[in-house]
Coordinates of C-alpha atoms in Angstrom, one line a residue:
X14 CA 0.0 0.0 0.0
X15 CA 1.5 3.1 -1.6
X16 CA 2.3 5.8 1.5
X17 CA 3.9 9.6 1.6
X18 CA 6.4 11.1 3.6
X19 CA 7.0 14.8 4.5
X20 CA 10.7 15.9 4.6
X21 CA 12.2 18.8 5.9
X22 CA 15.6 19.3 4.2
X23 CA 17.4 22.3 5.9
X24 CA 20.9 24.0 5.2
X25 CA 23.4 25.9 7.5
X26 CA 21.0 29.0 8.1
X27 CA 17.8 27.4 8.9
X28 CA 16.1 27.7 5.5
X29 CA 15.5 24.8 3.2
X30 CA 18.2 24.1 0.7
X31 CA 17.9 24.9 -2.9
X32 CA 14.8 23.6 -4.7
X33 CA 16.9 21.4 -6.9
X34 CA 18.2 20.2 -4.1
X35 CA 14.5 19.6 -2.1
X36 CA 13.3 18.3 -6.2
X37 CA 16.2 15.5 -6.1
X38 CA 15.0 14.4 -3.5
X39 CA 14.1 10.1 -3.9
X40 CA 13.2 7.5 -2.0
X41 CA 14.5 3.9 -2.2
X42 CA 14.5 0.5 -0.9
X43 CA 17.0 -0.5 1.8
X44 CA 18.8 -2.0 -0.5
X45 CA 19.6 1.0 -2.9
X46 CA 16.9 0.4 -5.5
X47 CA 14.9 3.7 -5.8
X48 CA 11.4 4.4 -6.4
X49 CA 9.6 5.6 -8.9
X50 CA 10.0 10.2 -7.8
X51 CA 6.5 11.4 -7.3
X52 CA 7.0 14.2 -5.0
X53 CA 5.7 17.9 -4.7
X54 CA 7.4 20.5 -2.7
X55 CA 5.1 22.9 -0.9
X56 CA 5.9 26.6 0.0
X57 CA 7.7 26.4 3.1
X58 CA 10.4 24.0 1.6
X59 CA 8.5 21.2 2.7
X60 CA 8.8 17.7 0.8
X61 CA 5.9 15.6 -0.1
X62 CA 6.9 12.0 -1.6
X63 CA 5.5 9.1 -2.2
X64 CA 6.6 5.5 -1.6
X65 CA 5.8 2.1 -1.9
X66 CA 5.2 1.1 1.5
X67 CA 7.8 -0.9 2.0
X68 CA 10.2 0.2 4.7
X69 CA 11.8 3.8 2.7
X70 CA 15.3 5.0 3.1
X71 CA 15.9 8.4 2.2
X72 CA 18.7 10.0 -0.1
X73 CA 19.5 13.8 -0.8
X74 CA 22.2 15.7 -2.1
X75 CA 23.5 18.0 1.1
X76 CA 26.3 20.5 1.5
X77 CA 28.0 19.1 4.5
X78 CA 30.1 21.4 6.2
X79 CA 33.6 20.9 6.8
X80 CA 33.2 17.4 4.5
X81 CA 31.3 17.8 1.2
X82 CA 28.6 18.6 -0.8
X83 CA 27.4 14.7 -0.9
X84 CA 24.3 12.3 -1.4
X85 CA 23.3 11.5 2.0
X86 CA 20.8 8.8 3.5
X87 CA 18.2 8.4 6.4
X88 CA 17.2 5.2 6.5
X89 CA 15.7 5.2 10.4
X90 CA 18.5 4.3 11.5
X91 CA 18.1 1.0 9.3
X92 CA 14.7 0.2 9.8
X93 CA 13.3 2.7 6.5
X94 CA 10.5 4.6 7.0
X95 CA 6.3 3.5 6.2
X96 CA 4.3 5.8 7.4
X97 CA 5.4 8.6 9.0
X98 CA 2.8 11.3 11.0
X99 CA 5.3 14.4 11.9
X100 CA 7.7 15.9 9.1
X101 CA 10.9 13.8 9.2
X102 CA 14.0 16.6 9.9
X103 CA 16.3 15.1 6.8
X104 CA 20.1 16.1 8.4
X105 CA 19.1 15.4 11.9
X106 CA 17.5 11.5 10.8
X107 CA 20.8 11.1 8.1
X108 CA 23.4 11.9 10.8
X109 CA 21.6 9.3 13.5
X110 CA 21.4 6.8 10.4
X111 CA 25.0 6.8 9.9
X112 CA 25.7 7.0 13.9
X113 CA 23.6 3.8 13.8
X114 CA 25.6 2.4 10.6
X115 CA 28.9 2.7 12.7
X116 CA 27.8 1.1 16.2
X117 CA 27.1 -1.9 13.5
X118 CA 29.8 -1.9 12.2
X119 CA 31.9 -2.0 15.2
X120 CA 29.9 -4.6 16.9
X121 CA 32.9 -7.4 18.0
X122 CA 35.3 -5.2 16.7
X123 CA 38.5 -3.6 18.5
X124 CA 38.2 -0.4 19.2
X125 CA 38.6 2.6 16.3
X126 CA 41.3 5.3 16.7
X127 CA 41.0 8.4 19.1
X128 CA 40.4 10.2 15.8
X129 CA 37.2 8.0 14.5
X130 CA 35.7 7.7 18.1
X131 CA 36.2 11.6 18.4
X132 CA 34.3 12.3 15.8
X133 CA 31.1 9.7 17.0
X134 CA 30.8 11.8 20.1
X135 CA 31.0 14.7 18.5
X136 CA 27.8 13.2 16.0
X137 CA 26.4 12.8 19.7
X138 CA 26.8 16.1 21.1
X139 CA 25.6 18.0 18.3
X140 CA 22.0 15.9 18.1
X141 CA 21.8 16.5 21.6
X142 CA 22.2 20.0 21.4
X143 CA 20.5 20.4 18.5
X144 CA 17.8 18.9 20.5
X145 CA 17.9 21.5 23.7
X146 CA 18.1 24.4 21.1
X147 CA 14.6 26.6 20.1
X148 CA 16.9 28.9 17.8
X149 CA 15.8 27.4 14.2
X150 CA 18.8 28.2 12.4
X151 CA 21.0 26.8 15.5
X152 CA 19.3 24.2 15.9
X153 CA 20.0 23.4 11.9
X154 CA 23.4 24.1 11.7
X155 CA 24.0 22.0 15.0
X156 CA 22.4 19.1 12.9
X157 CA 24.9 20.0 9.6
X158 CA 27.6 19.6 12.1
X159 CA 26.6 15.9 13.4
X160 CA 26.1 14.9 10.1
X161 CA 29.5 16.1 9.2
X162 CA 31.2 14.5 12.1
X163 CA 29.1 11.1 11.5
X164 CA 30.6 10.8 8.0
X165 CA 33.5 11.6 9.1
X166 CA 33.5 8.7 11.4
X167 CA 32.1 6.4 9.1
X168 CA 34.6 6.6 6.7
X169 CA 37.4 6.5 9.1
X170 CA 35.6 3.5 10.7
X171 CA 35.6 1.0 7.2
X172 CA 39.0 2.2 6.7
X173 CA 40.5 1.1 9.5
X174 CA 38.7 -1.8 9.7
X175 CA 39.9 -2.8 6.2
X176 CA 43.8 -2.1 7.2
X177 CA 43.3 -4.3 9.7
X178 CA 41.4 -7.5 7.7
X179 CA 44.4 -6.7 5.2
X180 CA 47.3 -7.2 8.0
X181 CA 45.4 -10.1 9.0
X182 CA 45.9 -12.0 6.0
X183 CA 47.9 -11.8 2.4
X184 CA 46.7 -11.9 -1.1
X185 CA 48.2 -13.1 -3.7
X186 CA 46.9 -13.0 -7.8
X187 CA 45.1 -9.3 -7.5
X188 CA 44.4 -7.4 -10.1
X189 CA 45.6 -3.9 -10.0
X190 CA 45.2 -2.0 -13.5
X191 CA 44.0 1.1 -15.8
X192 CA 43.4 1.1 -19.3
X193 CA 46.4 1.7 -21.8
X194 CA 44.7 3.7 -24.0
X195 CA 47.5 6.2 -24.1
X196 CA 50.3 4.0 -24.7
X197 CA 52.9 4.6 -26.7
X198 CA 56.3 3.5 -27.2
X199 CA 60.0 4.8 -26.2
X200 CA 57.8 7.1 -23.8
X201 CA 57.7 7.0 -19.7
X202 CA 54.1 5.7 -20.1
X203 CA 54.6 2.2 -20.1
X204 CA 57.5 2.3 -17.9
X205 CA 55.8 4.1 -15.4
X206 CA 52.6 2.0 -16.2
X207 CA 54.4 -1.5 -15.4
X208 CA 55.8 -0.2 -12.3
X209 CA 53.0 0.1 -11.0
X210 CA 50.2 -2.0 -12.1
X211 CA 49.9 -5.7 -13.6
X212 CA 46.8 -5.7 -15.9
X213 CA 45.9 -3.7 -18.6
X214 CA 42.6 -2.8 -20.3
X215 CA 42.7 -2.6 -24.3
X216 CA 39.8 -1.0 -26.3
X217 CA 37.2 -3.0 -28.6
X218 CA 34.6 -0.2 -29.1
X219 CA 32.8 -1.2 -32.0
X220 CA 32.1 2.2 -33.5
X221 CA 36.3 2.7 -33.8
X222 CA 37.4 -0.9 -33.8
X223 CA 34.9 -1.6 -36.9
X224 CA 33.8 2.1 -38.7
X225 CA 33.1 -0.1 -41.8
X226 CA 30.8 -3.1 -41.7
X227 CA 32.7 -6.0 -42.1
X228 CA 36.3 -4.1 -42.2
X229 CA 37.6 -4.1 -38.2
X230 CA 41.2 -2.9 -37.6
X231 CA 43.0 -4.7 -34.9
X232 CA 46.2 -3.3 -36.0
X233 CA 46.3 -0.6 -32.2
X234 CA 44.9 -3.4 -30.4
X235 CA 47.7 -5.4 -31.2
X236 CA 50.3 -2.7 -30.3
X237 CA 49.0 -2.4 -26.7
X238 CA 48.6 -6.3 -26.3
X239 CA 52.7 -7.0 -27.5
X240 CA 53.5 -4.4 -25.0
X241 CA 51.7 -6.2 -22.2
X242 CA 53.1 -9.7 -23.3
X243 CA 56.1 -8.1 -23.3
X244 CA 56.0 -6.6 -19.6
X245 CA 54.0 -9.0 -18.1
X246 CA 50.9 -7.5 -17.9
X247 CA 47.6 -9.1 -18.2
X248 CA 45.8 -7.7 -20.6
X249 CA 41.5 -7.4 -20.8
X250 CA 39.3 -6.7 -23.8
X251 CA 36.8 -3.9 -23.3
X252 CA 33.9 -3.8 -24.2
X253 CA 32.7 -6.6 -26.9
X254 CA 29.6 -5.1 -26.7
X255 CA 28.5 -2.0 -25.7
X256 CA 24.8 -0.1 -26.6
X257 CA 25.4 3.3 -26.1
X258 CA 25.5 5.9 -28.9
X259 CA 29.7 6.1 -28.4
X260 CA 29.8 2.7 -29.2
X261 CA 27.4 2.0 -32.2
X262 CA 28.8 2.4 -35.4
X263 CA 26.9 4.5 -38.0
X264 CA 26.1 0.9 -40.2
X265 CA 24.4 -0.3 -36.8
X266 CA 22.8 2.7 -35.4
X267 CA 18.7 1.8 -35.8
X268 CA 19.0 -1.8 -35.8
X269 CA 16.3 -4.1 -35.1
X270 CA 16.6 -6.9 -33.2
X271 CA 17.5 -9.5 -34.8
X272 CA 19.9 -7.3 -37.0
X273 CA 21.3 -6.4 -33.4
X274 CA 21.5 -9.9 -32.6
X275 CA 23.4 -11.3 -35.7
X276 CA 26.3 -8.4 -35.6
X277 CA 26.5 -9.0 -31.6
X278 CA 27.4 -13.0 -32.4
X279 CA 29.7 -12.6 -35.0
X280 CA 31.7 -9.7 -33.4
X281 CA 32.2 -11.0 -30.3
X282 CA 32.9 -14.4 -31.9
X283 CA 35.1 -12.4 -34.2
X284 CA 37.1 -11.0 -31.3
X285 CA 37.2 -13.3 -28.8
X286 CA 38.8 -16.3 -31.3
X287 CA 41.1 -13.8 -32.5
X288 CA 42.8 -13.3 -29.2
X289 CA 41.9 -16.9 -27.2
X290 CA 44.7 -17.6 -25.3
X291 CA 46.3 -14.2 -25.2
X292 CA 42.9 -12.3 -23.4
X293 CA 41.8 -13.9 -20.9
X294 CA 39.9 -11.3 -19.4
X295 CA 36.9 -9.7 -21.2
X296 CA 34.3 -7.4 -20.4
X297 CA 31.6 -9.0 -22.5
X298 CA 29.0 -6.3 -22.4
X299 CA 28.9 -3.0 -20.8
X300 CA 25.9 -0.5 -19.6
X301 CA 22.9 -2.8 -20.2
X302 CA 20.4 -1.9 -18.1
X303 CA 18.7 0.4 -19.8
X304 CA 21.9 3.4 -19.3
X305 CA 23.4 2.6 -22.9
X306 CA 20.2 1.4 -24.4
X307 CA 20.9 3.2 -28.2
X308 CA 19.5 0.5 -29.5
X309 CA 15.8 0.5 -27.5
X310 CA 15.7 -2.9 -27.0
X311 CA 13.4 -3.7 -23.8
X312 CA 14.3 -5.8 -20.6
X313 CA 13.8 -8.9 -21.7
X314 CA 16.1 -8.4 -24.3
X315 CA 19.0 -6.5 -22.8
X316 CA 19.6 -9.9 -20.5
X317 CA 19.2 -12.1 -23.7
X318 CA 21.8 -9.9 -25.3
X319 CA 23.8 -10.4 -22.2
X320 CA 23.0 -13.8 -22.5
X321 CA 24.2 -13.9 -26.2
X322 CA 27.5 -12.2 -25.4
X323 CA 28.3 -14.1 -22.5
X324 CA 27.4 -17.7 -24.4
X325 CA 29.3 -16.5 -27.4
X326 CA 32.7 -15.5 -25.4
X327 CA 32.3 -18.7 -23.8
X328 CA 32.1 -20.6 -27.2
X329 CA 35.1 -19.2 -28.7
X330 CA 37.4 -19.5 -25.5
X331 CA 36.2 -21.4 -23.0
X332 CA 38.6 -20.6 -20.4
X333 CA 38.4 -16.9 -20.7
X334 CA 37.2 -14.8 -17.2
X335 CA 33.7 -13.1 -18.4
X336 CA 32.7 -10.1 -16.7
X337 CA 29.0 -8.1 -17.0
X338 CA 29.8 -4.6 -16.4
X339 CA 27.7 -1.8 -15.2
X340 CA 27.8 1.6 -14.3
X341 CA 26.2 4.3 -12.6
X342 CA 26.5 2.0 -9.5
X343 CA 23.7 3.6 -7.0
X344 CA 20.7 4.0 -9.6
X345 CA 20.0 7.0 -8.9
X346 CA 18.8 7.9 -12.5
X347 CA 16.0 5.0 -12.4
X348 CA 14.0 7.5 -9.9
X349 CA 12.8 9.5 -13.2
X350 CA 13.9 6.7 -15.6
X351 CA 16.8 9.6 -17.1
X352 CA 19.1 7.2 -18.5
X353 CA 21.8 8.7 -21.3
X354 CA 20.2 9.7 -24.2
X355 CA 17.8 7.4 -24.2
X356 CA 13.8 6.8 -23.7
X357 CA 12.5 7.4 -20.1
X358 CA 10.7 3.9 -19.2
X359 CA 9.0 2.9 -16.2
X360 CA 10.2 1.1 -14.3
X361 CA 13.8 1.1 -15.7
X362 CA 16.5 -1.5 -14.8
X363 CA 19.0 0.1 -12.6
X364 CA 22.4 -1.7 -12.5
X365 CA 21.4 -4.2 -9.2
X366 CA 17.9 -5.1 -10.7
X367 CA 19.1 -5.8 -14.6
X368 CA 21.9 -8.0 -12.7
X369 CA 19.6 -9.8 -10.5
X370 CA 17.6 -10.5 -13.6
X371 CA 20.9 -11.9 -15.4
X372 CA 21.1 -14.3 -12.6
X373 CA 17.4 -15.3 -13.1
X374 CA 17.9 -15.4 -16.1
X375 CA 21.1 -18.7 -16.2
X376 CA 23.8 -16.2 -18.0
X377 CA 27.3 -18.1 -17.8
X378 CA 29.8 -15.3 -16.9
X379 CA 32.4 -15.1 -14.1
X380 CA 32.6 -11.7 -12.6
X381 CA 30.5 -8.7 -11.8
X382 CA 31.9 -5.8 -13.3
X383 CA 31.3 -2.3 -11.3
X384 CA 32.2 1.3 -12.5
X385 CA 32.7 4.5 -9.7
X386 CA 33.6 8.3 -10.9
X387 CA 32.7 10.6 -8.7
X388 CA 30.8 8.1 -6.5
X389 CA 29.3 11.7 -4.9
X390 CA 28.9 9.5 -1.9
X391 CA 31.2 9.1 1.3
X392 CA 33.1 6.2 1.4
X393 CA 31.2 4.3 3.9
X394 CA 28.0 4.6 1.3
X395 CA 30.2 3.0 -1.2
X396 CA 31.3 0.4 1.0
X397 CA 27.6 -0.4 2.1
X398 CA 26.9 -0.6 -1.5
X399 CA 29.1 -2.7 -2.4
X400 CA 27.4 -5.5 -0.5
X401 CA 24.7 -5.3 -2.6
X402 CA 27.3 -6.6 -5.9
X403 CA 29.0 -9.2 -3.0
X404 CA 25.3 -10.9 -2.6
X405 CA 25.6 -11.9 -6.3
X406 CA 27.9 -14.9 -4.8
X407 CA 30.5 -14.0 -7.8
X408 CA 34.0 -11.8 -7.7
X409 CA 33.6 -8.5 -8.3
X410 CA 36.1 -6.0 -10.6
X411 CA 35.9 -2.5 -10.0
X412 CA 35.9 -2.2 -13.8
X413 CA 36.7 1.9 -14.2
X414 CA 37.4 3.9 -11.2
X415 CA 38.5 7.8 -11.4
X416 CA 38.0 11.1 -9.5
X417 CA 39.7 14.4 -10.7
X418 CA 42.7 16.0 -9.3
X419 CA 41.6 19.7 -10.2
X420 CA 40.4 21.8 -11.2
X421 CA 36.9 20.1 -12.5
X422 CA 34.2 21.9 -14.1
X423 CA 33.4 25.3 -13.7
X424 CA 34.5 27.2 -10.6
X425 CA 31.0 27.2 -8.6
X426 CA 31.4 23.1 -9.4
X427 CA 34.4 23.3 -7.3
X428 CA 33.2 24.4 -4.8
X429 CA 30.5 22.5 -3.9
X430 CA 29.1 19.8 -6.6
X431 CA 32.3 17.7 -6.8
X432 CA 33.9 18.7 -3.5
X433 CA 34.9 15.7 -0.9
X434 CA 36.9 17.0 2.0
X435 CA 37.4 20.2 0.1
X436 CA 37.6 20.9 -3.5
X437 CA 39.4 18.1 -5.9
X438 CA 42.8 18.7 -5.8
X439 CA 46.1 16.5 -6.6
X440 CA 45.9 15.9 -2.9
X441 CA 42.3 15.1 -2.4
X442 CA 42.3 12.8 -5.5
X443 CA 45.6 10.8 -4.0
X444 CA 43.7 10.8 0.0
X445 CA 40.4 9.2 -1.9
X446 CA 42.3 6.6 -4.1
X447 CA 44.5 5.7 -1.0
X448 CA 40.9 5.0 1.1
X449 CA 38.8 3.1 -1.6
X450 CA 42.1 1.0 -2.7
X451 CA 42.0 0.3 0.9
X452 CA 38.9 -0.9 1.3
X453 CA 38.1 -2.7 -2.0
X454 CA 41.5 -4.5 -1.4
X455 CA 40.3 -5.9 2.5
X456 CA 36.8 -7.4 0.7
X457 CA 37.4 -10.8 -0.3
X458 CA 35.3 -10.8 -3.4
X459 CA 36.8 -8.3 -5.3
X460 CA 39.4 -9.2 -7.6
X461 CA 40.7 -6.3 -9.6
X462 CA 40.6 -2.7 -9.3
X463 CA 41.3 -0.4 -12.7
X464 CA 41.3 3.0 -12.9
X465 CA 40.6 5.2 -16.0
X466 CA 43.0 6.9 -17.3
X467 CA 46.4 6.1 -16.5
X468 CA 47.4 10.0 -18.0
X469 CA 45.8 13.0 -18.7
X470 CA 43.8 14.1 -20.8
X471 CA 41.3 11.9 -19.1
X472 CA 37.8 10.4 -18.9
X473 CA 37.3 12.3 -15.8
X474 CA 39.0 15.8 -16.3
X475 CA 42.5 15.7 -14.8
X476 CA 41.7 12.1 -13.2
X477 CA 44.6 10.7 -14.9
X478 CA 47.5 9.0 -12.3
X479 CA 50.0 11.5 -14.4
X480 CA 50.0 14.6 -15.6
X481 CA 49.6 15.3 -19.4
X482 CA 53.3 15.6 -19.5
X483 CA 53.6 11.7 -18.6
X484 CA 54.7 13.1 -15.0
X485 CA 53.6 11.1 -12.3
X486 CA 50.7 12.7 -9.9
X487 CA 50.9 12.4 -5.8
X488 CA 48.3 9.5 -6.6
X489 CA 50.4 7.6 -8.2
X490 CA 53.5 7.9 -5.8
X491 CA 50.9 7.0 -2.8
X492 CA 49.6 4.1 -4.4
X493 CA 52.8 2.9 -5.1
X494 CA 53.9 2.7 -1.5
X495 CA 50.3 1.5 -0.8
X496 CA 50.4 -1.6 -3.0
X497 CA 53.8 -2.0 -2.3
X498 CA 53.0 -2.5 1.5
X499 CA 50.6 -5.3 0.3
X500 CA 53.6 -7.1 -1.3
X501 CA 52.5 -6.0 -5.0
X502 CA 56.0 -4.4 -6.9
X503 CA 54.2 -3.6 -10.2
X504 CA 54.5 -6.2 -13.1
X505 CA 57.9 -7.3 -13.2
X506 CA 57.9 -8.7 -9.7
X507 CA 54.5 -10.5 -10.3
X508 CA 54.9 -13.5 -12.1
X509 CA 51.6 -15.2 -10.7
X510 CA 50.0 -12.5 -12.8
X511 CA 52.2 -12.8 -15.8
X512 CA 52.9 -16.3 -16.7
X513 CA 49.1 -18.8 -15.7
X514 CA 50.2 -21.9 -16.5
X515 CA 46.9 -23.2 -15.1
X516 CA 44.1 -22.1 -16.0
X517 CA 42.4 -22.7 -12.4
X518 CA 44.6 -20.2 -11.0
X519 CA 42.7 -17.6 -13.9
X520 CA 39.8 -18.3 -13.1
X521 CA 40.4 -17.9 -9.0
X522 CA 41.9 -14.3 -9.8
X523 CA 38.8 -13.2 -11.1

């Protein structure tokens, strides 16, 4: 039985936050899975939204003082929200959410650093004298100020509990990679690239690999992949099929579907005998649920597609790792179906449901692929997302990763939309890769990490690990002593990863 909820969403002067802001507003599922937005905000600020009935958590874009301007939840402190009689204060309920989020997570635990338990009694004071307080706009900014300090201690919190699950135990076979789209030789790129990192992603996007029907040209492919033979890098193919407008090539833009079908068998056919035995690793489709959808195909078949990728790569190399990326991790668009230049559909697949209904649905693959840029989330959210990809019961590769070192956007961006711990600078970029390496590297079930790009100009503006010069970022240098501290040396010191005799050991890296 459908319900509503009134929200109060209030920034550091007392007065509601921008209407953007109170319009973004969306309501989801505990397990990240929004609902359809039907919401109206009334004259005082006040939101009125609709949900399903089911228990409701909360999520809101908020300029946190002192930490960010980030998404934010309120989930009740776990328990999500049904029906609700008073207007439910959105700051005050997010910062006793996460409060509740870390006493979980610390539950047999040893005991965080002065630094993280600090900041939890901090979250506590400020609710409490938020509480006492009749002033409105004290009251508001004393909330702004828990919240603050409850991020803070939840990230601090899942990275320290990470650095400790890693010095409990050593792993050996991990993936650590970017794509080597920029390489090119007698330059420090690939020197500086195999010093670091042992797997490499090379680029199979249909609209460049094939710009004439029947006519693909391998011949860059081929340069990248004898430079990773060469240093010992494992190389993966990316994507072999991929439905956004970037990657359809003007003969197959319109297709039907069963024209879509027959081009999507004999390229990734075409491709994956080419290189069996020399890829082992392939991302077999990418952005299927319903993000790249150029081609307008509906649910039932963007999993048969999948399915048709994944049973075609399998064909052609049966011992080859098979990995179902997705992006646009947290589904956020699926609250007003706005996926990338395509249709608006209700309800549309975000990247959890379209994998649950690959699983339904029998597809043989190996690995769930995830991307992250600008996650616009704390690192604790990411974390608590990321159990939703471990329930799969597969390995998990954090397929593209990248946040900007500065400046991104235009200056106002800088300032707020993008900022985590301050604007994005060469600093903040290397203190977020050093925390997310951290704690994707202590959870068992994911296999490989790969950023995107390895140099500017990048993906992500100025996300690169080096400069456009080929000069190597503060990023770079940290994660070097980072992986190094795991017992990783870059390529040449990681002959597990270069030379897989067995093709069991493969398989167990994924």
């Amino acid at each position: 039985m459908a319900t509503t909820l009134k929200v109060r969403i209030l920034g550091a002067d007392g007065n509601p936050v921008s209407r953007d802001r109170l319009e973004g507003l969306y309501a989801a599922d505990l397990h990240f899975e929004p609902f359809w937005r039907e919401s109206s905000v009334d004259s005082d600020g006040t939101v009125t939204i609709a949900t399903t009935g089911a228990p409701a958590a909360l999520h809101a874009r908020v300029p946190v003082p002192f930490f960010g301007d980030v998404w934010v939840t309120a989930d009740n402190e776990g328990e999500g929200y049904r029906q609700v009689s008073s207007v439910i204060d959105f700051v005050s309920e997010a910062a006793k959410s996460r409060l509740a989020d870390v006493r979980r997570l610390s539950e047999g635990q040893p005991s965080f650093s002065a630094e993280c338990r600090g900041h939890i009694a901090a979250a506590e004071e400020h609710l409490a004298l938020a509480a006492k307080t009749a002033d409105s706009q004290k009251k508001a900014y004393r909330n702004l100020l828990a919240l603050s300090h409850a991020l803070w201690a939840g990230e601090l919190a899942v990275v320290e509990r990470a650095r400790r699950a890693i010095g409990r135990r050593r792993r050996r076979g991990f993936l650590f990679g970017c794509n080597a789209f920029g390489y090119k030789p007698n330059d420090p790129y690939p020197e500086y690239f195999s010093s670091l990192l042992n797997f490499a992603t090379l680029p199979f996007y249909l609209a460049s690999l094939e710009r004439e029907e029947g006519k693909p040209d391998y011949r860059r492919i081929d340069e990248i992949l004898e430079w990773c033979e060469q240093a010992g890098i494992t190389p993966k193919g990316h994507p072999l099929w991929w439905g956004h407008e970037a990657g359809i090539p003007k003969w197959l833009e319109g297709a039907d579907w069963e024209t879509a079908q027959k081009h999507c068998r004999r390229v990734v056919s075409r491709s994956v005998s080419r290189y069996r035995g020399r890829i082992k690793v392939w991302d077999v489709i990418n952005e299927a649920h319903d993000w790249a959808n150029g081609l307008n195909l509906t649910h039932q078949q963007e999993v048969e597609i999948t399915k048709i990728c994944a049973h075609t790569a399998r064909e052609n190399d049966p011992k080859a790792i098979l990995v179902v990326n997705n992006c646009c991790p947290f589904g956020e668009y699926a609250a007003d179906g706005s996926v990338y230049k395509g249709p608006k559909r209700r309800p549309t697949f975000t990247p959890l449901s379209y994998m649950q209904a690959v699983m339904e649905a029998g597809v043989d693959f190996d690995a769930v692929g995830v991307q992250i840029y600008f996650p616009w989330r704390d690192l604790f959210a990411v974390n608590k997302l990321l159990d939703e990809y471990a329930r799969f019961g597969k390995p998990v590769h954090i397929t593209e990763l990248g946040v900007s070192s500065g400046p991104w956007g235009p200056q106002s961006a800088q300032q707020s939309w993008f900022a985590w711990h301050g604007p994005w600078s060469e600093r903040v970029q290397a203190d977020w890769a050093e925390w997310f390496y951290t704690i994707a590297f202590a959870r068992p079930e994911i296999r490989a990490i790969t950023w995107w790009d390895f140099s500017d100009p990048a993906f992500i503006q100025n996300g690169g690990m080096l400069w456009e010069d080929h000069t190597p970022k503060e990023m770079y240098h940290r994660l070097k002593a980072l992986l190094s501290s795991w017992g990783y040396e870059g390529s040449r010191s990681q002959p597990r990863v270069r030379r897989r005799p067995q093709q069991a050991d493969m398989r167990k890296a994924a």
